[in-house]
Structure formats: structure tokens, C-alpha cells
Coordinates of C-alpha atoms in Angstrom, one line a residue:
M30 CA -7.7 18.9 -23.5
G31 CA -6.1 16.2 -21.4
F32 CA -5.2 12.7 -22.4
K33 CA -8.3 11.0 -21.0
E34 CA -10.6 13.7 -22.5
N35 CA -8.9 13.3 -25.9
Q36 CA -9.3 9.5 -25.7
A37 CA -13.0 9.8 -24.7
L38 CA -13.7 12.1 -27.7
K39 CA -12.0 9.6 -30.1
F40 CA -13.7 6.6 -28.6
S41 CA -17.2 8.2 -28.5
T42 CA -16.8 9.1 -32.2
L43 CA -15.7 5.6 -33.1
L44 CA -18.7 4.0 -31.3
N45 CA -21.2 6.7 -32.3
L46 CA -21.8 7.6 -28.7
K47 CA -21.5 10.9 -26.7
N48 CA -18.8 12.1 -24.3
E49 CA -18.6 14.6 -21.5
G50 CA -15.1 15.3 -20.3
S51 CA -13.3 11.9 -19.9
T52 CA -16.6 9.9 -19.8
V53 CA -18.2 8.2 -22.8
Y54 CA -21.9 7.5 -22.3
G55 CA -25.0 6.3 -24.2
E56 CA -28.2 4.3 -24.3
I57 CA -28.8 1.0 -26.0
N58 CA -32.1 -0.9 -25.9
E59 CA -33.2 1.5 -23.1
Y60 CA -30.3 0.6 -20.9
H61 CA -28.0 3.5 -19.9
F62 CA -24.2 3.1 -19.5
S63 CA -20.9 4.9 -19.1
L64 CA -17.4 4.1 -20.2
N65 CA -14.3 5.3 -18.4
L66 CA -10.5 4.7 -18.8
I67 CA -9.2 2.9 -15.7
P68 CA -5.6 1.8 -14.7
Y69 CA -5.0 -1.9 -15.5
G70 CA -1.4 -2.9 -14.8
N71 CA 0.9 -0.6 -16.7
T72 CA -1.8 0.4 -19.2
Q73 CA -5.3 1.8 -19.2
V74 CA -8.5 0.1 -20.4
W75 CA -12.1 1.0 -21.0
Q76 CA -14.5 -0.1 -18.3
L77 CA -18.3 -0.2 -18.9
T78 CA -20.5 0.7 -16.0
M79 CA -24.3 0.3 -15.7
L80 CA -26.5 1.0 -12.7
L81 CA -29.2 -1.6 -12.3
D82 CA -31.6 -3.0 -9.7
K83 CA -30.1 -6.5 -9.3
P84 CA -27.2 -8.7 -10.4
L85 CA -27.3 -11.3 -13.1
T86 CA -28.0 -15.0 -12.3
A87 CA -24.9 -17.2 -12.3
D88 CA -26.0 -18.9 -15.5
A89 CA -26.4 -15.6 -17.3
Q90 CA -23.0 -14.4 -16.1
Y91 CA -21.4 -17.7 -17.2
N92 CA -22.9 -17.4 -20.7
L93 CA -21.6 -13.8 -21.0
K94 CA -18.1 -14.9 -20.0
K95 CA -18.2 -17.8 -22.4
I96 CA -19.4 -15.8 -25.4
H97 CA -17.5 -12.5 -24.9
K98 CA -14.7 -13.5 -22.4
I99 CA -15.7 -10.9 -19.9
N100 CA -16.2 -10.8 -16.1
V101 CA -19.0 -8.8 -14.6
Q102 CA -17.8 -7.2 -11.3
Y103 CA -20.5 -5.9 -9.0
S104 CA -20.4 -3.2 -6.4
A105 CA -23.1 -1.7 -4.3
L106 CA -23.8 2.0 -5.0
D107 CA -25.3 3.5 -1.9
I108 CA -25.1 7.3 -2.5
T109 CA -27.9 7.9 0.0
P110 CA -29.9 5.6 2.3
T111 CA -32.9 5.9 -0.2
Y112 CA -30.8 5.2 -3.3
Q113 CA -29.4 1.7 -3.8
A114 CA -28.1 0.3 -7.1
V115 CA -26.0 -2.5 -8.3
A116 CA -23.1 -1.2 -10.3
Y117 CA -22.1 -3.5 -13.2
N118 CA -18.4 -3.0 -14.0
I119 CA -17.1 -4.7 -17.1
V120 CA -13.5 -4.3 -18.4
L121 CA -13.7 -4.4 -22.2
N122 CA -11.3 -6.8 -24.0
L123 CA -11.1 -4.6 -27.1
P124 CA -9.3 -5.9 -30.2
M125 CA -6.6 -3.8 -31.9
S126 CA -8.5 -3.0 -35.1
K127 CA -10.9 -0.1 -34.8
E128 CA -13.4 -1.9 -37.1
K129 CA -13.3 -4.9 -34.9
Q130 CA -13.6 -2.7 -31.8
V131 CA -17.0 -1.4 -33.1
N132 CA -18.2 -4.9 -33.9
Y133 CA -17.0 -6.2 -30.5
F134 CA -18.8 -3.5 -28.6
N135 CA -22.0 -3.7 -30.6
N136 CA -22.2 -7.5 -30.2
L137 CA -21.4 -7.3 -26.5
M138 CA -24.1 -4.7 -25.8
T139 CA -26.7 -6.6 -27.8
T140 CA -26.0 -9.8 -25.9
L141 CA -25.8 -7.9 -22.6
T142 CA -29.0 -5.9 -23.0
N143 CA -31.0 -8.8 -24.3
T144 CA -29.8 -10.8 -21.3
L145 CA -30.8 -8.0 -18.9
E146 CA -34.3 -7.7 -20.5
K147 CA -34.8 -11.5 -20.3
E148 CA -33.9 -11.5 -16.6
E149 CA -36.2 -8.5 -16.0
I150 CA -33.3 -6.4 -14.7
K151 CA -34.1 -2.7 -14.9
N152 CA -32.4 0.7 -14.7
I153 CA -32.6 2.7 -11.5
D154 CA -35.1 5.6 -12.0
A155 CA -34.6 7.4 -8.7
C156 CA -32.4 10.4 -8.4
G157 CA -28.8 9.3 -7.5
L158 CA -28.4 12.1 -5.0
C159 CA -31.6 12.3 -3.1
G160 CA -33.1 8.9 -3.9
I161 CA -36.6 10.1 -4.0
E162 CA -39.2 11.1 -6.6
K163 CA -40.3 14.8 -6.6
T164 CA -43.7 15.7 -7.9
D165 CA -42.5 19.0 -9.1
E166 CA -39.3 17.9 -10.8
E167 CA -38.4 15.0 -13.0
A168 CA -35.0 13.3 -12.7
E169 CA -33.0 13.2 -16.0
Y170 CA -30.0 11.2 -17.1
T171 CA -26.7 13.1 -16.8
V172 CA -23.0 12.4 -16.4
Y173 CA -22.0 12.7 -12.7
K174 CA -18.5 11.7 -11.5
G175 CA -18.1 9.2 -14.3
L176 CA -21.6 7.7 -14.0
Y177 CA -24.5 8.1 -16.4
I178 CA -27.1 8.5 -13.7
K179 CA -30.5 10.1 -13.2
L180 CA -30.4 13.3 -11.2
H181 CA -32.8 16.1 -10.3
K182 CA -31.4 19.4 -11.6
S183 CA -31.8 21.0 -8.2
C184 CA -29.8 18.1 -6.6
A185 CA -27.1 18.4 -9.2
E186 CA -26.8 22.2 -8.5
A187 CA -26.6 21.6 -4.8
A188 CA -23.9 19.0 -5.2
Y189 CA -22.0 21.4 -7.5
E190 CA -22.1 24.2 -4.9
E191 CA -21.0 21.8 -2.2
E192 CA -18.1 20.6 -4.2
K193 CA -17.2 24.2 -5.1
R194 CA -17.1 25.1 -1.4
E195 CA -14.8 22.0 -0.7
I196 CA -12.4 23.0 -3.5
E197 CA -12.3 26.6 -2.3
K198 CA -11.6 25.4 1.3
E199 CA -8.9 23.1 0.0
N200 CA -7.3 25.8 -2.1
A201 CA -7.1 28.0 1.0
N202 CA -4.8 25.4 2.5
I203 CA -2.0 26.3 0.0
K204 CA -0.3 28.1 3.0
R205 CA 0.3 24.6 4.4
L206 CA 2.4 23.6 1.4
P207 CA 5.8 24.1 3.3
I208 CA 4.6 21.8 6.1
S209 CA 3.4 19.2 3.6
I210 CA 6.8 19.3 1.8
V211 CA 8.6 18.8 5.1
L212 CA 6.3 15.9 6.1
A213 CA 6.8 14.4 2.5
F214 CA 10.6 14.3 3.2
I215 CA 10.0 12.7 6.6
G216 CA 7.7 10.2 4.9
A217 CA 10.3 9.4 2.3
V218 CA 12.9 8.8 5.1
V219 CA 10.6 6.3 6.8
G220 CA 9.7 4.7 3.5
I221 CA 13.3 4.2 2.4
I222 CA 14.1 2.1 5.6
P223 CA 13.1 -1.3 4.1
S224 CA 15.2 -0.6 1.0
V225 CA 18.2 0.4 3.1
I226 CA 17.9 -2.9 5.1
S227 CA 17.6 -4.9 1.9
M228 CA 20.4 -2.9 0.1
F229 CA 23.1 -2.8 2.8
G230 CA 22.0 -5.7 5.0
F231 CA 21.4 -8.4 2.3
G232 CA 23.0 -6.8 -0.8
Y233 CA 19.8 -6.9 -2.8
L234 CA 17.7 -4.2 -4.4
F235 CA 13.9 -4.7 -5.0
A236 CA 11.8 -2.2 -7.0
L237 CA 8.7 -3.1 -5.0
L238 CA 10.5 -2.1 -1.8
F239 CA 11.4 1.2 -3.4
A240 CA 7.7 1.8 -4.1
I241 CA 7.2 2.2 -0.4
C242 CA 9.3 5.4 -0.4
P243 CA 7.1 7.5 -2.7
I244 CA 3.9 6.1 -1.1
A245 CA 5.1 7.1 2.4
S246 CA 6.2 10.5 1.0
F247 CA 2.8 11.0 -0.5
F248 CA 1.0 10.2 2.7
G249 CA 3.4 12.5 4.6
Y250 CA 2.3 15.2 2.2
K251 CA -1.3 14.5 2.8
L252 CA -0.7 14.8 6.6
G253 CA 0.3 18.4 6.0
K254 CA -3.2 19.0 4.5
A255 CA -1.9 21.1 1.6
P256 CA -4.1 20.9 -1.6
L257 CA -3.9 17.5 -3.4
R258 CA -2.9 18.9 -6.8
W259 CA -0.7 17.6 -9.6
Y260 CA 2.4 18.9 -7.7
A261 CA 1.7 16.6 -4.8
T262 CA 2.6 13.6 -7.0
L263 CA 5.7 15.5 -8.2
I264 CA 6.8 16.3 -4.7
A265 CA 6.4 12.7 -3.5
A266 CA 8.5 11.5 -6.5
V267 CA 11.2 14.1 -6.0
C268 CA 11.5 13.5 -2.3
S269 CA 11.8 9.8 -2.9
L270 CA 14.6 10.3 -5.4
V271 CA 16.4 12.8 -3.2
I272 CA 16.3 10.6 -0.1
T273 CA 17.5 7.6 -2.1
A274 CA 20.4 9.5 -3.5
L275 CA 21.3 10.9 0.0
V276 CA 21.2 7.4 1.5
V277 CA 23.8 6.1 -1.0
I278 CA 25.9 9.2 -0.8
G279 CA 25.8 9.0 3.0
F280 CA 26.9 5.4 2.8
G281 CA 29.8 6.5 0.6
A282 CA 30.7 9.3 3.0
L283 CA 31.0 6.7 5.8
I284 CA 33.3 4.6 3.7
A285 CA 35.4 7.6 2.7
Q286 CA 35.8 8.7 6.3
A287 CA 36.9 5.2 7.4
A288 CA 39.5 5.1 4.6
N289 CA 40.6 8.7 5.3
A290 CA 39.7 9.6 1.7
T291 CA 37.4 12.1 0.0
L292 CA 33.9 11.3 -1.0
A293 CA 34.9 11.8 -4.7
D294 CA 37.7 9.2 -4.3
A295 CA 35.2 6.7 -2.8
F296 CA 32.8 7.1 -5.7
N297 CA 35.6 6.9 -8.2
D298 CA 36.9 3.6 -6.8
P299 CA 35.7 0.9 -9.1
E300 CA 36.2 -1.8 -6.4
L301 CA 33.6 -0.1 -4.1
G302 CA 31.1 0.2 -7.0
L303 CA 29.4 3.2 -5.3
T304 CA 28.6 4.9 -8.6
G305 CA 26.9 1.8 -9.9
L306 CA 25.1 1.4 -6.7
L307 CA 23.8 5.0 -6.8
A308 CA 22.7 4.6 -10.5
K309 CA 21.0 1.3 -9.7
A310 CA 19.3 2.6 -6.6
L311 CA 17.9 5.6 -8.5
L312 CA 16.8 3.3 -11.3
F313 CA 15.0 1.1 -8.9
D314 CA 13.5 4.1 -7.1
G315 CA 12.2 5.3 -10.5
L316 CA 10.6 1.9 -11.1
G317 CA 9.2 2.1 -7.5
I318 CA 7.6 5.4 -8.4
L319 CA 6.0 3.9 -11.5
C320 CA 4.8 1.0 -9.4
S321 CA 3.2 3.4 -6.9
L322 CA 1.6 5.7 -9.4
G323 CA -1.8 4.2 -8.7
V324 CA -1.5 5.6 -5.1
I325 CA 0.5 8.8 -5.5
S326 CA -1.6 10.1 -8.4
K327 CA -4.8 10.2 -6.4
I328 CA -5.1 14.0 -6.6
R329 CA -7.8 16.5 -7.5
S330 CA -7.8 18.9 -10.4
G331 CA -8.9 21.9 -8.3
K332 CA -11.7 22.5 -10.7
V333 CA -15.4 21.7 -10.5
S334 CA -17.6 21.2 -13.5
R335 CA -21.4 21.2 -13.7

């Protein structure tokens, strides 16, 4: 069981809800919702999502923000031309205490569902994949890609088979892994250029500039069209660190050649400070990798679940 799955199990137990994989879901006052962990800065927070037919009025949203200190973010969910929903996305400001978390969530959902009912906002009853009503099959609520949504069983099965085919096709591209690794190195070389200019041109190191290197490396990997698995993130990070080290070592080699000395002598010279520069560059590159995790961790598990 992964980290998110474990957290979902604990959170669903705490709130007396259900979970499937990393998604917590439930129904309160006939309104259906899902809860998922999402990145928020350097941490992860729970986000509540509901699929409804229209947004709240400005007054209702203001009252929710005033009472529970939350912001409702809306996004249009157009899975098919015949299925349209307004996705309510609410980041939960959970207190530290588990007991207070339960009270906070229950109070929030009571206020929210009462507000929705008062404003005559309703769930979306159509199937999220086909968007139509079938006379011979009733759509039922199920967890699908982090959403608690109504689906026909036949539509869900068709989507499962399609995703399975895509995964199999992607897995077949493992033979392109060497090409992706080469392109990842080339991407890292391109991505390190701003840091090189800052480091040797102006004498400053910026962690955010170093974040460009792993991102460029990751996109280079993607250009090679190898499978986007966990090792894609690792390859991008390693390429970034290796290129950063090679740049500083190469700079030291130039200094050593000009002084008619060895590379070891150049790095052992305290006046040049090359050892400190290498350590600082690798540290900042590590920070850059952390800053870019939101991009370079966009991978697929290679598994498909029903």
C-alpha cells in the first residue's frame, strides 16, 4: 500500500467514510463528494470535490468563506459533449487534532449541503462517460479517476479496456528507454545554461534556476517516448545532478589547465573555493529538484484498476 492509499484509509476511517485506492468518498444529505490528497507548496492537503449543475451565488460563497475560511474553486468538467458539470474544488483547512478534524468536516459539510439545497443546486445524474440516459441500464455512483461520479457499468468497462490498451502500448515503448535517457541528458544540458550564466557570469546561485535543469531533463525524457514510470523522475533527477557536477568540474579543469596544475590541485586550493562551489551547486540542484517535483513526478503507475 502506497503513501496516499494509506492516508486515504486512515482519513476515511476517521470521518466514517469509504475509500477506494487513494480516494475517499461518501454521501451527505444526498450530495456526493470525493476527497483526494493534492500538492500544496511543500506539503499535501485534502481537497473536496463535488460535481454539480451550477456554481454558488456570490453571497453564498462569501458566507462559506466567512464561516469556514474556505475558497470554492470552480472548474468545468466536460468529459463528453453531452456531459457538463461544475466541479467544486475546496481545499480543507483541517486542524491538527483528529477530534477537531471530524467536527470541522461535519460542520463544513452540513453548512455546504444546506446551502446547496437552499440554492437548488443538484448532483449530475447523467453518466460521466457517455452523458446520456440508457433505458436498459442505470448509471451508478462509482470512483473514477479520483471523482465520485455516476457511470454506466458498460461505459466503465469500455473505459477500462481503452486505458488497458494505452498502458500496454506505452509499456511496449520500453525499447525507447536508451533514447529517452540520451535526450534527458541533452535536456539537462540545455536546462543548466541559465544556472551557468548566473553562477559564472554574476557569481550568484539561485535554487529556482536550478529547477529548470530537471524539468528540461524530464521533458527531454518525454521526447524519447519511453514509458512514464517512476524511473522517469529518477532519471531526470540523476541527469540534473550529473550535469551540474560536470559543469563545475569542467570549470575547475579549465582553471587547472590555465595554471598548469592538476584538477585535484585546483579543487584542493582553498583560494579558488571549487570544492565549496561544487557542494553548493549540488545542494542548490537538489533544492531545484524538490522545487520541480510537481512537474517531474507526473508519471503513470503502469497499472489500470477497474
